[in-house]
Each structure stands twice: as C-alpha cells, then as structure tokens.
Amino acid sequence: MNDFGIVFALLGAAASALVAGAGSAKGVGMAGEAGAGVVTEDPSKFGKVLILQLLPGTQGIYGLLIAFITLSQIGVLGGSGDISLAKGLLYFIACLPMAIVGYSSAIRQARASVASMGILAKKPEAFGKAMIFPAMVETYAILALLISMLAVNGVSGINI
C-alpha cells in the first residue's frame, strides 16, 4: 500500500508535463496555421508572427518545470522514493493546477494569438497592442505555475 504514494506522485508529475504540453502543442499548432497565412501574404511579418505563435508554448514549459520539481522532491531524480500514500496524493493534487490551467490557457492563448495575427495582417503598426491580448491569458498560466510550485514545495515539508 505504501508503494502507491510514489505512483500518485509520479502521476501528478506526468499529468503536469503531458497535459500542459498537449495544450501547448495544440496552441502552437493553431497559431502556426494562422501565422502561415499571414506570412504568405507578407513575408516581412515573419518575426512578429513567430512571437505570437510561440506564446501558447510557455504552458508546456511551465508543466515541465512542475514535473521536474515534483520528481526531484519525491526522490526519482535522486534520493529516497519512499513516500506515503497520503503524501503521494498531495503531490498529485499539487500538480493539477498546472496541468488543467496549462492545457486550457494554452488553447485560449492560441485563439487570442490567432486574432492578434489578424490585427498584424491589417495594421502592422498595432503589433504592440496585438501582443497584449495573448499576453493577458499568460497571466493565468503563471498563476497556476505559482500555485503548483508552492503546493509541491509545501507538500515536501509535511510529515505524513
């Protein structure tokens, strides 16, 4: 029964990396499809389009960061991997904000990036304003990163 602690902790780390990464992959793909259309019409906009396309990719990086922190806390990357079932469940729960919000915000950020590419296509001088819309979505991914990071580090200090 004690082995299930490490299983749940690993599931949390995997969910954080995989679910947030899947959202980023989908988001970057959506933005890339729209960006290709903009660059086809005006190749000089490639750099600005690339920035808008990359924005939904940050959630996958955040999910990977939470997975690394969790793996180092539970001893998979060195140390003892002996953790209780309760602690394993707490690690799993601590990873969920980044997994869920990462997936959701990456897709919504991609939609905002696609809309911003429309602005860039019609009014290139408004690129700064166009960047604000997808950047606002990033706020929620950062909040999820912070809560998952604090929770994972908090769980490591609990003696159960």
Short mmCIF file of N, CA and C in Angstrom, two decimals:
data_model
loop_
_atom_site.label_atom_id
_atom_site.label_comp_id
_atom_site.label_asym_id
_atom_site.label_seq_id
_atom_site.Cartn_x
_atom_site.Cartn_y
_atom_site.Cartn_z
N MET A 1 0.83 -1.20 0.00
CA MET A 1 0.00 0.00 0.00
C MET A 1 0.87 1.26 0.00
N ASN A 2 2.04 1.17 0.62
CA ASN A 2 2.91 2.32 0.70
C ASN A 2 3.50 2.67 -0.66
N ASP A 3 3.56 1.71 -1.59
CA ASP A 3 4.10 1.97 -2.92
C ASP A 3 3.19 2.87 -3.74
N PHE A 4 1.93 2.96 -3.38
CA PHE A 4 1.02 3.79 -4.16
C PHE A 4 1.32 5.28 -4.00
N GLY A 5 2.01 5.66 -2.96
CA GLY A 5 2.38 7.07 -2.78
C GLY A 5 3.23 7.57 -3.92
N ILE A 6 4.24 6.81 -4.26
CA ILE A 6 5.13 7.22 -5.36
C ILE A 6 4.37 7.17 -6.70
N VAL A 7 3.44 6.23 -6.81
CA VAL A 7 2.67 6.12 -8.06
C VAL A 7 1.83 7.39 -8.28
N PHE A 8 1.13 7.82 -7.23
CA PHE A 8 0.31 9.03 -7.38
C PHE A 8 1.17 10.27 -7.61
N ALA A 9 2.29 10.35 -6.94
CA ALA A 9 3.19 11.49 -7.15
C ALA A 9 3.71 11.51 -8.59
N LEU A 10 4.07 10.34 -9.10
CA LEU A 10 4.53 10.27 -10.50
C LEU A 10 3.40 10.62 -11.47
N LEU A 11 2.18 10.18 -11.14
CA LEU A 11 1.04 10.53 -12.00
C LEU A 11 0.84 12.05 -12.04
N GLY A 12 1.01 12.70 -10.91
CA GLY A 12 0.89 14.16 -10.88
C GLY A 12 1.95 14.83 -11.73
N ALA A 13 3.19 14.38 -11.58
CA ALA A 13 4.28 14.96 -12.38
C ALA A 13 4.04 14.73 -13.87
N ALA A 14 3.62 13.51 -14.20
CA ALA A 14 3.36 13.20 -15.62
C ALA A 14 2.20 14.02 -16.16
N ALA A 15 1.15 14.16 -15.37
CA ALA A 15 -0.01 14.94 -15.82
C ALA A 15 0.38 16.39 -16.05
N SER A 16 1.19 16.93 -15.16
CA SER A 16 1.62 18.32 -15.31
C SER A 16 2.36 18.53 -16.62
N ALA A 17 3.28 17.64 -16.92
CA ALA A 17 4.07 17.79 -18.15
C ALA A 17 3.24 17.45 -19.39
N LEU A 18 2.50 16.35 -19.33
CA LEU A 18 1.80 15.89 -20.53
C LEU A 18 0.58 16.74 -20.88
N VAL A 19 -0.24 17.05 -19.90
CA VAL A 19 -1.48 17.78 -20.20
C VAL A 19 -1.17 19.22 -20.61
N ALA A 20 -0.31 19.88 -19.86
CA ALA A 20 0.07 21.25 -20.24
C ALA A 20 0.82 21.24 -21.57
N GLY A 21 1.66 20.24 -21.78
CA GLY A 21 2.38 20.12 -23.05
C GLY A 21 1.45 19.88 -24.23
N ALA A 22 0.43 19.07 -24.00
CA ALA A 22 -0.54 18.81 -25.08
C ALA A 22 -1.29 20.10 -25.44
N GLY A 23 -1.64 20.88 -24.43
CA GLY A 23 -2.29 22.17 -24.70
C GLY A 23 -1.39 23.10 -25.48
N SER A 24 -0.12 23.13 -25.10
CA SER A 24 0.83 23.99 -25.82
C SER A 24 1.03 23.52 -27.26
N ALA A 25 1.12 22.22 -27.44
CA ALA A 25 1.31 21.70 -28.80
C ALA A 25 0.12 22.07 -29.69
N LYS A 26 -1.07 21.91 -29.13
CA LYS A 26 -2.26 22.26 -29.89
C LYS A 26 -2.30 23.78 -30.16
N GLY A 27 -1.97 24.57 -29.13
CA GLY A 27 -2.00 26.02 -29.28
C GLY A 27 -0.98 26.55 -30.27
N VAL A 28 0.23 26.04 -30.18
CA VAL A 28 1.27 26.48 -31.12
C VAL A 28 0.90 26.06 -32.55
N GLY A 29 0.28 24.91 -32.66
CA GLY A 29 -0.16 24.46 -33.99
C GLY A 29 -1.24 25.36 -34.56
N MET A 30 -2.22 25.71 -33.73
CA MET A 30 -3.29 26.61 -34.19
C MET A 30 -2.72 27.95 -34.63
N ALA A 31 -1.84 28.51 -33.81
CA ALA A 31 -1.24 29.80 -34.14
C ALA A 31 -0.35 29.69 -35.37
N GLY A 32 0.31 28.57 -35.53
CA GLY A 32 1.16 28.37 -36.71
C GLY A 32 0.37 28.33 -38.00
N GLU A 33 -0.78 27.69 -37.94
CA GLU A 33 -1.63 27.65 -39.14
C GLU A 33 -2.05 29.05 -39.56
N ALA A 34 -2.45 29.85 -38.58
CA ALA A 34 -2.86 31.23 -38.90
C ALA A 34 -1.65 32.06 -39.34
N GLY A 35 -0.53 31.85 -38.66
CA GLY A 35 0.67 32.60 -39.00
C GLY A 35 1.17 32.32 -40.40
N ALA A 36 1.03 31.10 -40.85
CA ALA A 36 1.46 30.75 -42.20
C ALA A 36 0.69 31.56 -43.24
N GLY A 37 -0.58 31.78 -42.97
CA GLY A 37 -1.38 32.58 -43.89
C GLY A 37 -0.92 34.02 -43.94
N VAL A 38 -0.59 34.57 -42.77
CA VAL A 38 -0.13 35.96 -42.72
C VAL A 38 1.21 36.11 -43.43
N VAL A 39 2.12 35.17 -43.19
CA VAL A 39 3.46 35.25 -43.80
C VAL A 39 3.38 35.00 -45.31
N THR A 40 2.42 34.22 -45.75
CA THR A 40 2.24 34.01 -47.19
C THR A 40 1.93 35.33 -47.89
N GLU A 41 1.12 36.14 -47.26
CA GLU A 41 0.76 37.43 -47.85
C GLU A 41 1.89 38.46 -47.74
N ASP A 42 2.62 38.42 -46.60
CA ASP A 42 3.69 39.40 -46.38
C ASP A 42 4.82 38.74 -45.58
N PRO A 43 5.84 38.21 -46.26
CA PRO A 43 6.94 37.51 -45.56
C PRO A 43 7.70 38.39 -44.57
N SER A 44 7.62 39.70 -44.69
CA SER A 44 8.35 40.58 -43.77
C SER A 44 7.78 40.52 -42.34
N LYS A 45 6.60 39.95 -42.17
CA LYS A 45 5.97 39.87 -40.85
C LYS A 45 6.33 38.59 -40.11
N PHE A 46 7.27 37.83 -40.64
CA PHE A 46 7.62 36.53 -40.05
C PHE A 46 8.03 36.64 -38.58
N GLY A 47 8.88 37.56 -38.25
CA GLY A 47 9.37 37.69 -36.87
C GLY A 47 8.25 37.98 -35.88
N LYS A 48 7.38 38.89 -36.23
CA LYS A 48 6.27 39.24 -35.34
C LYS A 48 5.27 38.09 -35.23
N VAL A 49 5.03 37.41 -36.33
CA VAL A 49 4.13 36.26 -36.32
C VAL A 49 4.71 35.14 -35.47
N LEU A 50 6.02 34.95 -35.55
CA LEU A 50 6.67 33.90 -34.77
C LEU A 50 6.52 34.15 -33.27
N ILE A 51 6.63 35.39 -32.86
CA ILE A 51 6.45 35.73 -31.43
C ILE A 51 5.03 35.37 -30.99
N LEU A 52 4.04 35.72 -31.80
CA LEU A 52 2.65 35.41 -31.46
C LEU A 52 2.41 33.90 -31.45
N GLN A 53 3.09 33.19 -32.33
CA GLN A 53 2.91 31.74 -32.37
C GLN A 53 3.52 31.06 -31.14
N LEU A 54 4.63 31.59 -30.66
CA LEU A 54 5.34 30.94 -29.55
C LEU A 54 4.66 31.16 -28.21
N LEU A 55 3.86 32.17 -28.08
CA LEU A 55 3.25 32.46 -26.78
C LEU A 55 2.50 31.27 -26.17
N PRO A 56 1.69 30.52 -26.91
CA PRO A 56 0.99 29.38 -26.29
C PRO A 56 1.93 28.23 -25.91
N GLY A 57 3.17 28.31 -26.26
CA GLY A 57 4.11 27.24 -25.92
C GLY A 57 4.66 27.33 -24.51
N THR A 58 4.44 28.43 -23.83
CA THR A 58 5.02 28.58 -22.49
C THR A 58 4.38 27.64 -21.47
N GLN A 59 3.13 27.30 -21.65
CA GLN A 59 2.46 26.43 -20.69
C GLN A 59 3.12 25.05 -20.64
N GLY A 60 3.57 24.57 -21.77
CA GLY A 60 4.28 23.29 -21.78
C GLY A 60 5.59 23.36 -21.00
N ILE A 61 6.25 24.49 -21.09
CA ILE A 61 7.50 24.69 -20.32
C ILE A 61 7.18 24.74 -18.83
N TYR A 62 6.11 25.43 -18.47
CA TYR A 62 5.73 25.51 -17.06
C TYR A 62 5.37 24.12 -16.52
N GLY A 63 4.63 23.35 -17.30
CA GLY A 63 4.27 21.99 -16.87
C GLY A 63 5.50 21.12 -16.69
N LEU A 64 6.45 21.27 -17.58
CA LEU A 64 7.70 20.51 -17.47
C LEU A 64 8.46 20.92 -16.21
N LEU A 65 8.46 22.20 -15.90
CA LEU A 65 9.13 22.69 -14.69
C LEU A 65 8.51 22.08 -13.43
N ILE A 66 7.17 22.05 -13.37
CA ILE A 66 6.50 21.44 -12.21
C ILE A 66 6.82 19.95 -12.13
N ALA A 67 6.88 19.30 -13.27
CA ALA A 67 7.23 17.87 -13.27
C ALA A 67 8.64 17.67 -12.73
N PHE A 68 9.60 18.47 -13.15
CA PHE A 68 10.97 18.35 -12.65
C PHE A 68 11.04 18.60 -11.14
N ILE A 69 10.36 19.63 -10.68
CA ILE A 69 10.38 19.93 -9.25
C ILE A 69 9.77 18.77 -8.46
N THR A 70 8.65 18.25 -8.96
CA THR A 70 8.00 17.13 -8.27
C THR A 70 8.90 15.90 -8.27
N LEU A 71 9.50 15.59 -9.41
CA LEU A 71 10.38 14.42 -9.48
C LEU A 71 11.58 14.56 -8.55
N SER A 72 12.09 15.77 -8.42
CA SER A 72 13.22 15.95 -7.50
C SER A 72 12.77 15.87 -6.05
N GLN A 73 11.55 16.34 -5.77
CA GLN A 73 11.03 16.28 -4.39
C GLN A 73 10.73 14.86 -3.94
N ILE A 74 10.28 14.01 -4.84
CA ILE A 74 9.86 12.65 -4.45
C ILE A 74 11.01 11.65 -4.55
N GLY A 75 12.16 12.09 -4.95
CA GLY A 75 13.32 11.22 -4.95
C GLY A 75 13.56 10.45 -6.23
N VAL A 76 12.80 10.71 -7.26
CA VAL A 76 13.00 9.99 -8.52
C VAL A 76 14.30 10.44 -9.20
N LEU A 77 14.64 11.70 -9.05
CA LEU A 77 15.88 12.21 -9.66
C LEU A 77 17.06 12.12 -8.69
N GLY A 78 16.93 11.31 -7.70
CA GLY A 78 18.00 11.13 -6.72
C GLY A 78 17.43 11.18 -5.32
N GLY A 79 17.87 10.30 -4.47
CA GLY A 79 17.37 10.28 -3.10
C GLY A 79 16.41 9.13 -2.89
N SER A 80 15.69 9.19 -1.81
CA SER A 80 14.76 8.12 -1.45
C SER A 80 13.38 8.37 -2.06
N GLY A 81 12.81 7.36 -2.66
CA GLY A 81 11.49 7.45 -3.27
C GLY A 81 10.41 6.90 -2.38
N ASP A 82 10.66 6.80 -1.10
CA ASP A 82 9.70 6.23 -0.16
C ASP A 82 8.80 7.33 0.40
N ILE A 83 7.60 7.43 -0.13
CA ILE A 83 6.64 8.42 0.37
C ILE A 83 5.32 7.72 0.63
N SER A 84 4.56 8.28 1.58
CA SER A 84 3.29 7.67 1.98
C SER A 84 2.23 7.89 0.91
N LEU A 85 1.15 7.12 1.02
CA LEU A 85 0.04 7.27 0.09
C LEU A 85 -0.56 8.68 0.20
N ALA A 86 -0.73 9.16 1.42
CA ALA A 86 -1.31 10.50 1.61
C ALA A 86 -0.42 11.58 0.97
N LYS A 87 0.86 11.44 1.15
CA LYS A 87 1.77 12.43 0.57
C LYS A 87 1.79 12.32 -0.95
N GLY A 88 1.72 11.12 -1.48
CA GLY A 88 1.65 10.93 -2.92
C GLY A 88 0.40 11.58 -3.51
N LEU A 89 -0.72 11.42 -2.79
CA LEU A 89 -1.96 12.05 -3.26
C LEU A 89 -1.84 13.58 -3.21
N LEU A 90 -1.18 14.08 -2.18
CA LEU A 90 -1.00 15.54 -2.09
C LEU A 90 -0.12 16.06 -3.24
N TYR A 91 0.91 15.32 -3.59
CA TYR A 91 1.73 15.71 -4.75
C TYR A 91 0.89 15.71 -6.03
N PHE A 92 0.06 14.68 -6.16
CA PHE A 92 -0.80 14.60 -7.34
C PHE A 92 -1.71 15.84 -7.43
N ILE A 93 -2.33 16.16 -6.31
CA ILE A 93 -3.24 17.32 -6.28
C ILE A 93 -2.46 18.62 -6.52
N ALA A 94 -1.26 18.71 -6.00
CA ALA A 94 -0.44 19.92 -6.19
C ALA A 94 -0.08 20.14 -7.66
N CYS A 95 0.00 19.09 -8.42
CA CYS A 95 0.36 19.21 -9.85
C CYS A 95 -0.84 19.55 -10.73
N LEU A 96 -2.04 19.35 -10.22
CA LEU A 96 -3.24 19.55 -11.05
C LEU A 96 -3.44 20.99 -11.54
N PRO A 97 -3.21 22.02 -10.73
CA PRO A 97 -3.43 23.37 -11.29
C PRO A 97 -2.64 23.63 -12.57
N MET A 98 -1.38 23.23 -12.58
CA MET A 98 -0.58 23.47 -13.80
C MET A 98 -1.08 22.62 -14.95
N ALA A 99 -1.48 21.38 -14.67
CA ALA A 99 -1.96 20.51 -15.75
C ALA A 99 -3.24 21.07 -16.36
N ILE A 100 -4.21 21.39 -15.52
CA ILE A 100 -5.53 21.82 -16.03
C ILE A 100 -5.48 23.23 -16.61
N VAL A 101 -4.95 24.15 -15.86
CA VAL A 101 -4.89 25.55 -16.34
C VAL A 101 -3.91 25.67 -17.50
N GLY A 102 -2.85 24.89 -17.47
CA GLY A 102 -1.89 24.92 -18.57
C GLY A 102 -2.53 24.52 -19.89
N TYR A 103 -3.30 23.44 -19.86
CA TYR A 103 -3.97 22.98 -21.08
C TYR A 103 -4.98 24.02 -21.57
N SER A 104 -5.82 24.44 -20.66
CA SER A 104 -6.89 25.37 -21.02
C SER A 104 -6.35 26.73 -21.49
N SER A 105 -5.39 27.26 -20.77
CA SER A 105 -4.88 28.59 -21.13
C SER A 105 -4.07 28.57 -22.42
N ALA A 106 -3.40 27.46 -22.71
CA ALA A 106 -2.64 27.38 -23.97
C ALA A 106 -3.57 27.48 -25.18
N ILE A 107 -4.69 26.81 -25.09
CA ILE A 107 -5.63 26.85 -26.22
C ILE A 107 -6.29 28.22 -26.34
N ARG A 108 -6.65 28.79 -25.20
CA ARG A 108 -7.26 30.13 -25.25
C ARG A 108 -6.24 31.19 -25.68
N GLN A 109 -5.01 31.01 -25.28
CA GLN A 109 -3.96 31.94 -25.71
C GLN A 109 -3.72 31.81 -27.21
N ALA A 110 -3.84 30.60 -27.72
CA ALA A 110 -3.68 30.40 -29.16
C ALA A 110 -4.78 31.14 -29.92
N ARG A 111 -6.01 31.07 -29.40
CA ARG A 111 -7.11 31.79 -30.05
C ARG A 111 -6.85 33.30 -30.05
N ALA A 112 -6.34 33.80 -28.93
CA ALA A 112 -6.02 35.23 -28.86
C ALA A 112 -4.87 35.56 -29.81
N SER A 113 -3.90 34.66 -29.92
CA SER A 113 -2.78 34.90 -30.84
C SER A 113 -3.25 34.91 -32.29
N VAL A 114 -4.16 34.02 -32.62
CA VAL A 114 -4.70 33.99 -33.98
C VAL A 114 -5.43 35.30 -34.28
N ALA A 115 -6.21 35.76 -33.33
CA ALA A 115 -6.90 37.05 -33.53
C ALA A 115 -5.89 38.19 -33.66
N SER A 116 -4.83 38.13 -32.87
CA SER A 116 -3.80 39.17 -32.94
C SER A 116 -3.07 39.14 -34.28
N MET A 117 -2.93 37.98 -34.86
CA MET A 117 -2.32 37.89 -36.19
C MET A 117 -3.19 38.57 -37.24
N GLY A 118 -4.50 38.54 -37.02
CA GLY A 118 -5.41 39.27 -37.90
C GLY A 118 -5.16 40.77 -37.80
N ILE A 119 -4.94 41.24 -36.58
CA ILE A 119 -4.60 42.66 -36.39
C ILE A 119 -3.29 42.98 -37.09
N LEU A 120 -2.30 42.11 -36.90
CA LEU A 120 -0.98 42.32 -37.50
C LEU A 120 -1.06 42.34 -39.03
N ALA A 121 -1.91 41.49 -39.59
CA ALA A 121 -2.05 41.44 -41.05
C ALA A 121 -2.63 42.73 -41.61
N LYS A 122 -3.59 43.31 -40.88
CA LYS A 122 -4.26 44.51 -41.40
C LYS A 122 -3.59 45.81 -40.96
N LYS A 123 -3.05 45.81 -39.73
CA LYS A 123 -2.41 47.03 -39.20
C LYS A 123 -1.10 46.64 -38.52
N PRO A 124 -0.02 46.51 -39.27
CA PRO A 124 1.26 46.09 -38.69
C PRO A 124 1.78 47.03 -37.60
N GLU A 125 1.38 48.29 -37.68
CA GLU A 125 1.84 49.25 -36.68
C GLU A 125 1.20 49.00 -35.31
N ALA A 126 0.17 48.19 -35.24
CA ALA A 126 -0.52 47.91 -33.98
C ALA A 126 -0.03 46.62 -33.33
N PHE A 127 1.18 46.20 -33.66
CA PHE A 127 1.71 44.94 -33.12
C PHE A 127 1.78 44.96 -31.59
N GLY A 128 2.20 46.08 -31.01
CA GLY A 128 2.29 46.18 -29.56
C GLY A 128 0.95 45.95 -28.88
N LYS A 129 -0.09 46.54 -29.43
CA LYS A 129 -1.43 46.34 -28.89
C LYS A 129 -1.89 44.91 -29.10
N ALA A 130 -1.55 44.35 -30.26
CA ALA A 130 -1.95 42.98 -30.56
C ALA A 130 -1.30 41.97 -29.62
N MET A 131 -0.11 42.29 -29.14
CA MET A 131 0.60 41.39 -28.21
C MET A 131 -0.08 41.32 -26.84
N ILE A 132 -0.78 42.37 -26.48
CA ILE A 132 -1.38 42.43 -25.15
C ILE A 132 -2.45 41.35 -24.97
N PHE A 133 -3.22 41.08 -26.01
CA PHE A 133 -4.34 40.14 -25.87
C PHE A 133 -3.87 38.73 -25.49
N PRO A 134 -2.96 38.12 -26.21
CA PRO A 134 -2.49 36.80 -25.77
C PRO A 134 -1.65 36.88 -24.49
N ALA A 135 -0.99 37.99 -24.26
CA ALA A 135 -0.18 38.11 -23.04
C ALA A 135 -1.06 38.12 -21.79
N MET A 136 -2.27 38.65 -21.90
CA MET A 136 -3.18 38.65 -20.75
C MET A 136 -3.54 37.22 -20.34
N VAL A 137 -3.67 36.33 -21.30
CA VAL A 137 -4.00 34.94 -20.99
C VAL A 137 -2.84 34.28 -20.24
N GLU A 138 -1.64 34.71 -20.55
CA GLU A 138 -0.45 34.17 -19.89
C GLU A 138 -0.50 34.35 -18.38
N THR A 139 -1.16 35.40 -17.95
CA THR A 139 -1.26 35.68 -16.51
C THR A 139 -1.78 34.47 -15.75
N TYR A 140 -2.78 33.81 -16.30
CA TYR A 140 -3.41 32.70 -15.58
C TYR A 140 -2.53 31.45 -15.59
N ALA A 141 -1.76 31.29 -16.63
CA ALA A 141 -0.79 30.19 -16.65
C ALA A 141 0.29 30.42 -15.59
N ILE A 142 0.71 31.66 -15.44
CA ILE A 142 1.73 31.98 -14.43
C ILE A 142 1.16 31.78 -13.03
N LEU A 143 -0.10 32.15 -12.82
CA LEU A 143 -0.72 31.92 -11.51
C LEU A 143 -0.80 30.43 -11.20
N ALA A 144 -1.16 29.63 -12.18
CA ALA A 144 -1.20 28.18 -11.97
C ALA A 144 0.20 27.62 -11.70
N LEU A 145 1.19 28.14 -12.41
CA LEU A 145 2.57 27.73 -12.14
C LEU A 145 2.95 28.03 -10.70
N LEU A 146 2.62 29.22 -10.24
CA LEU A 146 2.97 29.61 -8.87
C LEU A 146 2.28 28.73 -7.84
N ILE A 147 0.99 28.48 -8.01
CA ILE A 147 0.28 27.68 -7.01
C ILE A 147 0.78 26.24 -7.00
N SER A 148 1.05 25.69 -8.17
CA SER A 148 1.59 24.32 -8.21
C SER A 148 2.98 24.28 -7.59
N MET A 149 3.80 25.27 -7.88
CA MET A 149 5.16 25.29 -7.32
C MET A 149 5.11 25.41 -5.80
N LEU A 150 4.28 26.30 -5.30
CA LEU A 150 4.16 26.47 -3.85
C LEU A 150 3.59 25.21 -3.20
N ALA A 151 2.60 24.60 -3.83
CA ALA A 151 1.99 23.41 -3.26
C ALA A 151 2.97 22.24 -3.25
N VAL A 152 3.69 22.02 -4.33
CA VAL A 152 4.66 20.92 -4.38
C VAL A 152 5.74 21.12 -3.33
N ASN A 153 6.24 22.34 -3.22
CA ASN A 153 7.25 22.61 -2.19
C ASN A 153 6.66 22.50 -0.79
N GLY A 154 5.40 22.87 -0.62
CA GLY A 154 4.75 22.75 0.69
C GLY A 154 4.53 21.32 1.11
N VAL A 155 4.18 20.47 0.16
CA VAL A 155 3.95 19.05 0.46
C VAL A 155 5.24 18.41 0.96
N SER A 156 6.35 18.81 0.42
CA SER A 156 7.62 18.19 0.83
C SER A 156 7.93 18.45 2.30
N GLY A 157 7.39 19.52 2.86
CA GLY A 157 7.65 19.84 4.25
C GLY A 157 6.69 19.18 5.23
N ILE A 158 5.66 18.51 4.73
CA ILE A 158 4.66 17.87 5.59
C ILE A 158 5.15 16.48 5.98
N ASN A 159 5.05 16.14 7.25
CA ASN A 159 5.45 14.81 7.72
C ASN A 159 4.23 13.94 7.92
N ILE A 160 3.84 13.24 6.88
CA ILE A 160 2.72 12.29 6.98
C ILE A 160 3.10 10.99 6.30
#
